[in-house]
Short mmCIF file of N, CA and C in Angstrom, two decimals:
data_model
loop_
_atom_site.label_atom_id
_atom_site.label_comp_id
_atom_site.label_asym_id
_atom_site.label_seq_id
_atom_site.Cartn_x
_atom_site.Cartn_y
_atom_site.Cartn_z
N GLU A 1 -32.28 178.47 -45.37
CA GLU A 1 -32.11 177.51 -44.46
C GLU A 1 -31.22 177.83 -43.32
N VAL A 2 -30.06 178.44 -43.39
CA VAL A 2 -29.20 178.93 -42.48
C VAL A 2 -29.83 179.87 -41.64
N PHE A 3 -30.39 180.87 -42.22
CA PHE A 3 -31.31 181.97 -41.67
C PHE A 3 -32.33 181.20 -40.55
N ALA A 4 -33.29 180.46 -41.04
CA ALA A 4 -34.00 179.87 -40.40
C ALA A 4 -33.44 178.98 -39.07
N LYS A 5 -32.24 178.33 -39.16
CA LYS A 5 -31.48 177.72 -38.06
C LYS A 5 -31.09 178.77 -37.15
N VAL A 6 -30.52 179.67 -37.52
CA VAL A 6 -30.23 180.63 -36.51
C VAL A 6 -31.25 181.28 -35.73
N LEU A 7 -32.42 181.76 -36.52
CA LEU A 7 -33.42 182.42 -35.70
C LEU A 7 -34.04 181.37 -34.87
N THR A 8 -34.26 180.10 -35.18
CA THR A 8 -34.74 179.12 -34.25
C THR A 8 -33.74 178.87 -33.06
N GLU A 9 -32.56 178.84 -33.31
CA GLU A 9 -31.67 178.86 -32.22
C GLU A 9 -31.83 179.92 -30.99
N GLN A 10 -32.23 181.11 -31.66
CA GLN A 10 -32.54 182.34 -30.68
C GLN A 10 -34.00 182.33 -30.28
N GLY A 11 -34.72 181.26 -30.51
CA GLY A 11 -36.16 181.26 -29.91
C GLY A 11 -37.23 181.94 -30.95
N ILE A 12 -36.84 182.22 -32.11
CA ILE A 12 -37.62 183.04 -32.92
C ILE A 12 -38.10 181.70 -33.94
N PRO A 13 -39.59 181.49 -33.93
CA PRO A 13 -39.80 180.68 -35.03
C PRO A 13 -39.58 181.12 -36.31
N ALA A 14 -39.13 180.13 -37.26
CA ALA A 14 -38.63 180.34 -38.60
C ALA A 14 -38.97 179.21 -39.33
N VAL A 15 -39.32 179.29 -40.71
CA VAL A 15 -39.48 178.32 -41.57
C VAL A 15 -38.87 178.51 -42.79
N SER A 16 -38.20 177.27 -43.32
CA SER A 16 -37.45 177.47 -44.67
C SER A 16 -38.01 176.57 -45.60
N ASP A 17 -38.31 176.84 -46.95
CA ASP A 17 -38.97 176.12 -47.84
C ASP A 17 -38.01 175.09 -48.55
N THR A 18 -36.91 174.95 -48.21
CA THR A 18 -36.01 174.08 -48.89
C THR A 18 -36.44 172.67 -48.83
N GLN A 19 -36.17 171.68 -49.68
CA GLN A 19 -36.51 170.29 -49.72
C GLN A 19 -35.75 169.66 -48.64
N GLY A 20 -34.29 169.76 -48.94
CA GLY A 20 -33.39 169.01 -48.16
C GLY A 20 -33.72 169.19 -46.64
N GLY A 21 -33.89 170.24 -46.16
CA GLY A 21 -33.89 170.67 -44.75
C GLY A 21 -34.76 169.72 -44.11
N TYR A 22 -35.89 169.46 -44.60
CA TYR A 22 -37.00 168.84 -43.81
C TYR A 22 -36.51 167.55 -43.31
N PHE A 23 -35.64 166.80 -43.99
CA PHE A 23 -35.24 165.58 -43.22
C PHE A 23 -33.95 165.59 -42.41
N ASN A 24 -33.47 166.92 -42.25
CA ASN A 24 -32.44 167.32 -41.48
C ASN A 24 -32.76 167.76 -40.06
N VAL A 25 -34.06 168.06 -39.83
CA VAL A 25 -34.49 168.72 -38.57
C VAL A 25 -34.36 167.29 -37.45
N PRO A 26 -34.13 167.85 -36.43
CA PRO A 26 -34.04 166.80 -35.36
C PRO A 26 -35.08 165.89 -35.07
N GLU A 27 -36.34 166.45 -35.13
CA GLU A 27 -37.49 165.62 -35.03
C GLU A 27 -37.56 164.60 -35.84
N ILE A 28 -37.35 164.75 -37.13
CA ILE A 28 -37.52 163.80 -38.28
C ILE A 28 -36.23 162.94 -38.14
N LYS A 29 -35.13 163.43 -37.99
CA LYS A 29 -33.94 162.59 -37.98
C LYS A 29 -34.07 161.60 -36.67
N TRP A 30 -34.61 161.94 -35.65
CA TRP A 30 -34.82 160.92 -34.63
C TRP A 30 -35.76 159.96 -34.97
N LEU A 31 -36.71 160.37 -35.52
CA LEU A 31 -37.85 159.45 -36.22
C LEU A 31 -37.34 158.44 -37.15
N LEU A 32 -36.56 158.97 -38.27
CA LEU A 32 -35.99 158.18 -39.26
C LEU A 32 -35.26 156.98 -38.48
N ASN A 33 -34.34 157.47 -37.73
CA ASN A 33 -33.38 156.39 -37.01
C ASN A 33 -34.26 155.45 -36.33
N TYR A 34 -35.29 155.87 -35.66
CA TYR A 34 -35.98 154.92 -34.78
C TYR A 34 -36.74 153.70 -35.83
N LEU A 35 -37.22 154.32 -36.86
CA LEU A 35 -37.44 153.44 -37.85
C LEU A 35 -36.52 152.52 -38.62
N ARG A 36 -35.34 153.06 -38.66
CA ARG A 36 -34.31 152.13 -39.25
C ARG A 36 -34.04 151.03 -38.42
N ILE A 37 -33.87 151.36 -36.95
CA ILE A 37 -33.55 150.26 -36.08
C ILE A 37 -34.64 149.20 -35.66
N LEU A 38 -35.87 149.76 -36.06
CA LEU A 38 -37.15 148.86 -35.90
C LEU A 38 -36.85 147.84 -37.17
N ASP A 39 -36.35 148.36 -38.40
CA ASP A 39 -36.04 147.47 -39.49
C ASP A 39 -34.92 146.49 -39.29
N ASN A 40 -33.85 147.24 -38.54
CA ASN A 40 -32.61 146.30 -38.47
C ASN A 40 -31.86 146.89 -37.23
N PRO A 41 -32.04 146.18 -36.22
CA PRO A 41 -31.40 146.95 -34.95
C PRO A 41 -29.77 146.80 -34.86
N ARG A 42 -29.15 146.11 -35.83
CA ARG A 42 -27.70 146.10 -36.09
C ARG A 42 -27.16 147.11 -36.66
N GLN A 43 -27.69 148.33 -36.73
CA GLN A 43 -27.26 149.49 -37.21
C GLN A 43 -26.78 150.48 -36.16
N ASP A 44 -25.53 150.41 -35.94
CA ASP A 44 -25.01 151.01 -34.73
C ASP A 44 -25.22 152.59 -34.66
N ILE A 45 -25.08 153.28 -35.67
CA ILE A 45 -25.07 154.77 -35.99
C ILE A 45 -26.52 155.16 -35.61
N PRO A 46 -27.54 154.76 -36.47
CA PRO A 46 -28.85 155.02 -36.10
C PRO A 46 -29.28 154.49 -34.64
N TYR A 47 -28.75 153.52 -34.11
CA TYR A 47 -29.11 153.17 -32.73
C TYR A 47 -28.68 154.04 -31.87
N CYS A 48 -27.20 154.71 -31.98
CA CYS A 48 -26.74 155.45 -31.15
C CYS A 48 -27.47 156.78 -31.18
N ASN A 49 -27.97 157.16 -32.29
CA ASN A 49 -28.66 158.43 -32.40
C ASN A 49 -30.04 158.43 -31.58
N VAL A 50 -30.61 157.20 -31.68
CA VAL A 50 -31.94 156.99 -30.86
C VAL A 50 -31.69 156.96 -29.33
N LEU A 51 -30.66 156.34 -29.07
CA LEU A 51 -30.33 156.35 -27.50
C LEU A 51 -29.95 157.68 -26.96
N LEU A 52 -29.36 158.63 -27.84
CA LEU A 52 -29.20 160.09 -27.45
C LEU A 52 -30.43 160.93 -27.57
N SER A 53 -31.34 160.41 -28.24
CA SER A 53 -32.56 161.19 -28.56
C SER A 53 -33.52 161.23 -27.44
N PRO A 54 -34.55 162.03 -27.54
CA PRO A 54 -35.45 162.05 -26.32
C PRO A 54 -36.11 160.58 -26.24
N PHE A 55 -36.08 159.75 -27.14
CA PHE A 55 -36.73 158.24 -27.00
C PHE A 55 -36.26 157.81 -25.85
N VAL A 56 -34.68 157.81 -25.61
CA VAL A 56 -34.13 157.01 -24.53
C VAL A 56 -33.33 158.17 -23.37
N GLY A 57 -33.00 159.07 -23.97
CA GLY A 57 -32.34 160.35 -23.31
C GLY A 57 -30.98 160.07 -22.68
N LEU A 58 -30.13 159.29 -23.11
CA LEU A 58 -28.77 158.95 -22.67
C LEU A 58 -28.05 160.14 -23.04
N THR A 59 -27.10 160.46 -21.86
CA THR A 59 -26.14 161.52 -22.16
C THR A 59 -24.81 160.83 -22.99
N THR A 60 -24.12 161.81 -23.69
CA THR A 60 -22.81 161.10 -24.29
C THR A 60 -21.94 160.50 -23.22
N ASP A 61 -21.80 160.87 -22.26
CA ASP A 61 -21.07 160.21 -21.16
C ASP A 61 -21.60 158.76 -20.99
N GLU A 62 -22.88 158.59 -20.74
CA GLU A 62 -23.62 157.24 -20.27
C GLU A 62 -23.23 156.62 -21.49
N LEU A 63 -23.57 156.98 -22.73
CA LEU A 63 -23.41 156.21 -23.99
C LEU A 63 -21.89 155.74 -24.07
N ALA A 64 -21.05 156.39 -23.80
CA ALA A 64 -19.53 156.15 -23.83
C ALA A 64 -19.26 155.02 -22.83
N GLN A 65 -19.84 155.20 -21.64
CA GLN A 65 -19.63 154.24 -20.71
C GLN A 65 -20.24 152.83 -21.14
N LEU A 66 -21.46 152.86 -21.67
CA LEU A 66 -22.17 151.70 -22.14
C LEU A 66 -21.43 151.09 -23.39
N ARG A 67 -20.78 151.84 -24.12
CA ARG A 67 -20.04 151.19 -25.28
C ARG A 67 -18.59 150.80 -25.03
N SER A 68 -17.95 151.45 -23.80
CA SER A 68 -16.69 150.72 -23.26
C SER A 68 -16.90 149.55 -22.49
N ALA A 69 -18.20 149.34 -22.01
CA ALA A 69 -18.39 148.13 -21.36
C ALA A 69 -18.81 146.98 -22.12
N TRP A 70 -19.08 147.27 -23.31
CA TRP A 70 -19.53 146.33 -24.50
C TRP A 70 -18.96 146.50 -25.59
N LYS A 71 -17.53 146.42 -25.77
CA LYS A 71 -16.76 146.83 -26.88
C LYS A 71 -17.14 146.00 -28.05
N HIS A 72 -17.25 144.71 -27.91
CA HIS A 72 -17.21 143.69 -29.11
C HIS A 72 -18.60 143.32 -29.43
N VAL A 73 -19.59 143.90 -29.16
CA VAL A 73 -20.94 143.57 -29.56
C VAL A 73 -21.53 144.58 -30.21
N PRO A 74 -22.48 144.50 -31.12
CA PRO A 74 -23.43 145.48 -31.82
C PRO A 74 -24.03 146.29 -30.47
N LEU A 75 -24.21 147.58 -30.77
CA LEU A 75 -24.94 148.45 -29.69
C LEU A 75 -26.18 147.94 -29.22
N ALA A 76 -26.93 147.23 -30.12
CA ALA A 76 -28.32 146.78 -29.74
C ALA A 76 -27.95 145.68 -28.69
N GLU A 77 -27.12 144.69 -28.89
CA GLU A 77 -26.82 143.58 -27.88
C GLU A 77 -26.25 144.36 -26.56
N ALA A 78 -25.53 145.37 -26.79
CA ALA A 78 -24.98 146.03 -25.52
C ALA A 78 -25.93 146.71 -24.72
N VAL A 79 -27.08 147.32 -25.29
CA VAL A 79 -28.31 147.88 -24.64
C VAL A 79 -28.99 146.73 -23.84
N LYS A 80 -29.20 145.66 -24.58
CA LYS A 80 -29.79 144.39 -23.88
C LYS A 80 -29.14 144.06 -22.66
N GLY A 81 -27.93 143.80 -22.89
CA GLY A 81 -27.01 143.15 -21.98
C GLY A 81 -26.79 144.08 -20.77
N GLU A 82 -26.83 145.31 -21.04
CA GLU A 82 -26.63 146.38 -19.81
C GLU A 82 -28.06 146.38 -19.20
N GLU A 83 -29.02 146.37 -19.89
CA GLU A 83 -30.36 146.62 -19.05
C GLU A 83 -30.52 145.25 -18.32
N GLU A 84 -30.32 144.11 -18.78
CA GLU A 84 -30.32 142.72 -18.06
C GLU A 84 -29.42 142.85 -16.80
N ASN A 85 -28.18 143.17 -17.10
CA ASN A 85 -27.23 143.23 -15.89
C ASN A 85 -27.62 144.25 -14.81
N ILE A 86 -27.98 145.43 -15.21
CA ILE A 86 -28.29 146.29 -14.21
C ILE A 86 -29.64 145.82 -13.58
N GLY A 87 -30.58 145.48 -14.39
CA GLY A 87 -31.92 145.16 -13.91
C GLY A 87 -31.83 143.98 -12.87
N ASP A 88 -30.85 142.94 -13.24
CA ASP A 88 -30.71 141.95 -12.23
C ASP A 88 -30.19 142.27 -10.90
N ASN A 89 -29.39 143.45 -10.98
CA ASN A 89 -28.89 143.93 -9.55
C ASN A 89 -29.69 144.73 -8.89
N GLU A 90 -30.92 145.29 -9.47
CA GLU A 90 -31.69 146.29 -8.94
C GLU A 90 -32.81 145.34 -7.91
N ILE A 91 -32.81 144.24 -7.99
CA ILE A 91 -33.69 143.28 -7.58
C ILE A 91 -33.23 143.25 -6.02
N GLU A 92 -31.92 143.40 -5.55
CA GLU A 92 -31.50 143.53 -4.30
C GLU A 92 -31.42 144.99 -3.65
N GLN A 93 -31.50 146.02 -4.50
CA GLN A 93 -31.34 147.21 -3.99
C GLN A 93 -32.58 147.81 -3.52
N GLU A 94 -32.14 148.94 -3.06
CA GLU A 94 -33.50 149.90 -2.56
C GLU A 94 -34.16 150.21 -3.67
N PRO A 95 -35.32 150.91 -3.43
CA PRO A 95 -36.14 151.45 -4.46
C PRO A 95 -35.45 152.45 -5.36
N GLU A 96 -35.70 152.55 -6.59
CA GLU A 96 -34.89 153.63 -7.43
C GLU A 96 -34.91 155.04 -6.92
N THR A 97 -33.69 155.54 -6.91
CA THR A 97 -33.47 156.89 -6.69
C THR A 97 -33.51 157.78 -7.86
N GLY A 98 -33.77 157.46 -9.07
CA GLY A 98 -33.69 158.18 -10.27
C GLY A 98 -32.43 158.84 -10.57
N GLU A 99 -31.16 158.19 -9.96
CA GLU A 99 -29.99 158.76 -10.32
C GLU A 99 -29.13 157.63 -10.61
N GLY A 100 -28.00 157.89 -11.40
CA GLY A 100 -27.10 156.97 -11.87
C GLY A 100 -27.49 155.72 -12.74
N GLU A 101 -27.02 154.60 -12.39
CA GLU A 101 -27.10 153.53 -13.07
C GLU A 101 -28.66 152.95 -12.91
N ASP A 102 -29.33 153.17 -11.94
CA ASP A 102 -30.69 152.93 -11.61
C ASP A 102 -31.73 153.56 -12.76
N ASN A 103 -31.25 154.86 -12.98
CA ASN A 103 -31.85 155.64 -14.10
C ASN A 103 -31.65 155.26 -15.38
N ILE A 104 -30.54 154.80 -15.79
CA ILE A 104 -29.90 154.34 -16.84
C ILE A 104 -30.67 153.07 -17.36
N ALA A 105 -30.85 152.06 -16.22
CA ALA A 105 -31.54 150.99 -16.20
C ALA A 105 -32.90 150.98 -16.64
N ARG A 106 -33.48 152.07 -15.83
CA ARG A 106 -35.00 152.28 -16.08
C ARG A 106 -35.05 152.82 -17.26
N ARG A 107 -34.39 153.82 -18.01
CA ARG A 107 -34.50 154.38 -19.33
C ARG A 107 -34.35 153.29 -20.34
N LEU A 108 -33.36 152.44 -20.51
CA LEU A 108 -32.97 151.38 -21.31
C LEU A 108 -34.16 150.46 -21.06
N SER A 109 -34.62 150.06 -20.15
CA SER A 109 -35.72 149.13 -19.92
C SER A 109 -36.95 149.36 -20.63
N ASP A 110 -37.26 150.84 -20.38
CA ASP A 110 -38.60 151.45 -20.79
C ASP A 110 -38.42 151.44 -22.29
N PHE A 111 -37.22 151.76 -22.82
CA PHE A 111 -36.89 151.98 -24.34
C PHE A 111 -37.05 150.54 -24.85
N LEU A 112 -36.43 149.67 -24.34
CA LEU A 112 -36.72 148.14 -24.93
C LEU A 112 -37.94 147.61 -24.88
N ARG A 113 -38.58 147.96 -23.77
CA ARG A 113 -40.03 147.35 -23.80
C ARG A 113 -40.98 147.74 -25.01
N ILE A 114 -40.86 149.13 -25.11
CA ILE A 114 -41.83 149.77 -26.35
C ILE A 114 -41.19 149.38 -27.55
N TYR A 115 -39.87 149.46 -27.60
CA TYR A 115 -39.09 149.12 -28.89
C TYR A 115 -39.40 147.72 -29.58
N GLU A 116 -39.28 146.67 -28.62
CA GLU A 116 -39.66 145.25 -29.03
C GLU A 116 -40.95 144.96 -29.38
N MET A 117 -41.79 145.81 -28.54
CA MET A 117 -43.24 145.53 -28.88
C MET A 117 -43.65 146.21 -30.23
N LEU A 118 -43.04 147.35 -30.66
CA LEU A 118 -42.99 148.12 -31.84
C LEU A 118 -42.29 147.20 -33.08
N ARG A 119 -41.33 146.59 -32.67
CA ARG A 119 -40.66 145.88 -33.72
C ARG A 119 -41.48 144.67 -34.10
N GLU A 120 -42.18 144.05 -33.13
CA GLU A 120 -43.22 142.88 -33.53
C GLU A 120 -44.27 143.53 -34.31
N ARG A 121 -44.84 144.59 -33.79
CA ARG A 121 -46.00 145.14 -34.39
C ARG A 121 -45.62 145.60 -35.96
N SER A 122 -44.38 145.91 -36.17
CA SER A 122 -44.14 146.49 -37.53
C SER A 122 -44.36 145.48 -38.53
N ARG A 123 -44.21 144.19 -38.29
CA ARG A 123 -44.51 143.20 -39.19
C ARG A 123 -46.04 143.15 -39.75
N ILE A 124 -47.02 143.94 -38.92
CA ILE A 124 -48.34 143.75 -39.50
C ILE A 124 -48.94 145.14 -39.63
N LEU A 125 -48.26 146.11 -39.24
CA LEU A 125 -48.95 147.43 -39.29
C LEU A 125 -48.28 148.20 -40.60
N THR A 126 -49.23 149.08 -41.09
CA THR A 126 -48.52 149.94 -42.11
C THR A 126 -47.71 151.01 -41.39
N VAL A 127 -46.98 151.78 -42.17
CA VAL A 127 -45.88 152.47 -41.55
C VAL A 127 -46.71 153.73 -40.91
N PRO A 128 -47.73 154.23 -41.45
CA PRO A 128 -48.31 155.37 -40.73
C PRO A 128 -49.00 154.75 -39.32
N GLU A 129 -49.58 153.62 -39.55
CA GLU A 129 -49.99 153.10 -38.11
C GLU A 129 -49.04 152.76 -37.10
N LEU A 130 -47.78 152.30 -37.60
CA LEU A 130 -46.70 152.07 -36.70
C LEU A 130 -46.15 153.71 -36.16
N LEU A 131 -46.10 154.47 -37.11
CA LEU A 131 -45.78 155.81 -36.45
C LEU A 131 -46.82 156.54 -35.41
N GLU A 132 -48.01 156.31 -35.51
CA GLU A 132 -49.04 156.64 -34.66
C GLU A 132 -48.97 155.90 -33.26
N GLU A 133 -48.48 154.57 -33.45
CA GLU A 133 -48.55 153.71 -32.06
C GLU A 133 -47.21 154.15 -31.48
N LEU A 134 -46.05 154.49 -32.30
CA LEU A 134 -45.01 154.98 -31.66
C LEU A 134 -45.11 156.16 -30.89
N PHE A 135 -45.83 157.22 -31.53
CA PHE A 135 -46.16 158.46 -30.84
C PHE A 135 -47.02 158.10 -29.59
N GLU A 136 -47.76 157.39 -29.68
CA GLU A 136 -48.84 156.96 -28.40
C GLU A 136 -47.94 156.46 -27.35
N LYS A 137 -47.03 155.43 -27.75
CA LYS A 137 -46.41 154.78 -26.66
C LYS A 137 -45.20 155.44 -26.15
N THR A 138 -44.73 156.34 -26.92
CA THR A 138 -43.33 156.99 -26.32
C THR A 138 -43.82 158.53 -25.81
N GLY A 139 -45.04 159.06 -26.18
CA GLY A 139 -45.14 160.36 -25.94
C GLY A 139 -44.34 161.40 -26.82
N TYR A 140 -43.79 160.85 -27.97
CA TYR A 140 -42.94 161.71 -28.71
C TYR A 140 -43.53 163.01 -29.39
N ASN A 141 -44.83 162.87 -29.79
CA ASN A 141 -45.40 164.12 -30.36
C ASN A 141 -45.66 165.20 -29.22
N SER A 142 -45.93 164.98 -27.98
CA SER A 142 -45.96 165.64 -27.00
C SER A 142 -44.58 166.29 -26.66
N PHE A 143 -43.55 165.57 -26.64
CA PHE A 143 -42.23 165.93 -26.40
C PHE A 143 -41.78 167.04 -27.40
N VAL A 144 -42.00 166.84 -28.83
CA VAL A 144 -41.83 167.65 -29.97
C VAL A 144 -42.62 168.94 -29.81
N GLU A 145 -43.73 169.02 -29.36
CA GLU A 145 -44.62 169.94 -29.11
C GLU A 145 -44.09 171.05 -28.19
N ALA A 146 -43.35 170.50 -27.15
CA ALA A 146 -42.85 171.06 -25.99
C ALA A 146 -41.43 171.65 -26.46
N MET A 147 -40.83 171.56 -27.51
CA MET A 147 -39.71 171.99 -28.07
C MET A 147 -39.95 173.32 -28.40
N PRO A 148 -38.68 174.25 -28.59
CA PRO A 148 -38.97 175.50 -29.27
C PRO A 148 -39.56 175.43 -30.56
N ALA A 149 -40.51 176.20 -30.94
CA ALA A 149 -41.13 176.03 -32.25
C ALA A 149 -41.99 174.85 -32.28
N GLY A 150 -42.62 174.39 -31.35
CA GLY A 150 -43.05 173.12 -31.19
C GLY A 150 -44.40 172.85 -32.15
N GLY A 151 -45.13 173.88 -32.39
CA GLY A 151 -46.13 173.74 -33.17
C GLY A 151 -45.84 173.38 -34.78
N ARG A 152 -44.48 173.97 -35.30
CA ARG A 152 -43.88 173.88 -36.33
C ARG A 152 -43.54 172.42 -36.45
N ARG A 153 -42.76 171.99 -35.38
CA ARG A 153 -42.15 170.82 -35.10
C ARG A 153 -43.27 169.50 -35.15
N SER A 154 -44.30 169.89 -34.53
CA SER A 154 -45.48 168.71 -34.65
C SER A 154 -45.94 168.73 -36.14
N LYS A 155 -46.15 169.95 -36.73
CA LYS A 155 -46.60 169.80 -38.22
C LYS A 155 -45.83 168.91 -38.98
N ASN A 156 -44.15 168.95 -38.70
CA ASN A 156 -43.26 168.11 -39.44
C ASN A 156 -43.52 166.79 -39.29
N LEU A 157 -43.98 166.39 -37.97
CA LEU A 157 -44.36 165.03 -37.86
C LEU A 157 -45.55 164.55 -38.54
N ALA A 158 -46.55 165.41 -38.60
CA ALA A 158 -47.74 165.12 -39.31
C ALA A 158 -47.58 165.05 -40.77
N ILE A 159 -46.84 165.92 -41.27
CA ILE A 159 -46.27 165.72 -42.67
C ILE A 159 -45.62 164.50 -43.13
N PHE A 160 -44.71 164.15 -42.06
CA PHE A 160 -43.99 162.87 -42.20
C PHE A 160 -44.90 161.81 -42.32
N VAL A 161 -45.82 161.73 -41.36
CA VAL A 161 -46.91 160.61 -41.41
C VAL A 161 -47.63 160.52 -42.86
N GLU A 162 -47.88 161.65 -43.33
CA GLU A 162 -48.67 161.81 -44.60
C GLU A 162 -47.58 161.27 -45.63
N LYS A 163 -46.46 161.74 -45.69
CA LYS A 163 -45.42 161.18 -46.69
C LYS A 163 -45.45 159.64 -46.57
N ALA A 164 -45.44 159.21 -45.41
CA ALA A 164 -45.27 157.78 -45.22
C ALA A 164 -46.67 157.08 -45.79
N ALA A 165 -47.64 157.65 -45.73
CA ALA A 165 -48.91 156.97 -46.14
C ALA A 165 -49.01 157.05 -47.69
N ALA A 166 -48.52 158.15 -48.29
CA ALA A 166 -48.34 158.37 -49.72
C ALA A 166 -47.49 157.32 -50.33
N PHE A 167 -46.21 157.07 -49.57
CA PHE A 167 -45.35 156.08 -50.04
C PHE A 167 -45.90 154.66 -49.97
N GLY A 168 -46.61 154.52 -48.94
CA GLY A 168 -47.27 153.10 -48.93
C GLY A 168 -48.39 152.94 -49.87
N GLN A 169 -48.87 154.00 -50.49
CA GLN A 169 -49.88 153.78 -51.51
C GLN A 169 -49.19 153.62 -52.97
N SER A 170 -47.80 153.80 -52.92
CA SER A 170 -47.17 153.67 -54.11
C SER A 170 -46.75 152.10 -54.40
N SER A 171 -46.13 151.74 -55.40
CA SER A 171 -45.87 150.35 -55.66
C SER A 171 -44.71 150.05 -54.95
N TYR A 172 -44.16 150.81 -54.17
CA TYR A 172 -42.94 150.40 -53.24
C TYR A 172 -43.43 150.28 -51.84
N ARG A 173 -42.73 149.22 -51.27
CA ARG A 173 -43.04 148.92 -49.91
C ARG A 173 -41.90 148.70 -49.06
N GLY A 174 -41.92 148.77 -47.86
CA GLY A 174 -40.93 148.43 -46.92
C GLY A 174 -40.64 149.68 -46.11
#
C-alpha cells in the first residue's frame, strides 16, 4: 500500500490489493463523507471534509474564515448562514467576478442547492440510485477521471456503487 501511494504521487499508476486501503483513497473518503452528511448534516468533521473536497472546493483559509465567523453553530448552519449573507449582499453588487467572497458564495450556493435536493431524494432512492444522481448532478465521476490514475479511481467509484447495491440486497438497511 505504501509503495502504491508513493508511485501514484509520482504520477505512476499503481494498485494495491489491501482491503483497508480501498476506503482510504481520497475519492472514496470524499464520497463516504458526502453520504454521511446527507444522513446527518450536524457531523462537522465529515462536513468539513466535503467542503474541502472537489464537491465544494474551499481552501483551508476560506474554511477557517467561515468557521471563525460562525464559531458557535454547527458547520452546516454556518454554511447556510454564510451563503445567505453573502447571497443577500450580491444582489446590490456588480456581476460575479469569480474571485473572493462572490466565488465562495457561488460555490456554497451551488453545493447547497444540490445537497438539499439529494438529501430530500435520499429518503426515496436506494443508495446506488442516490450515488448515480450525485455523480450526475455534481460531475464527480468526471472530476475523478481527470485526477492522476483517473481510470483506476473511476473504477473505485464503480466498485463502491456495486458494494452499496450488494449492501442494499442484504438484510441491513440505511
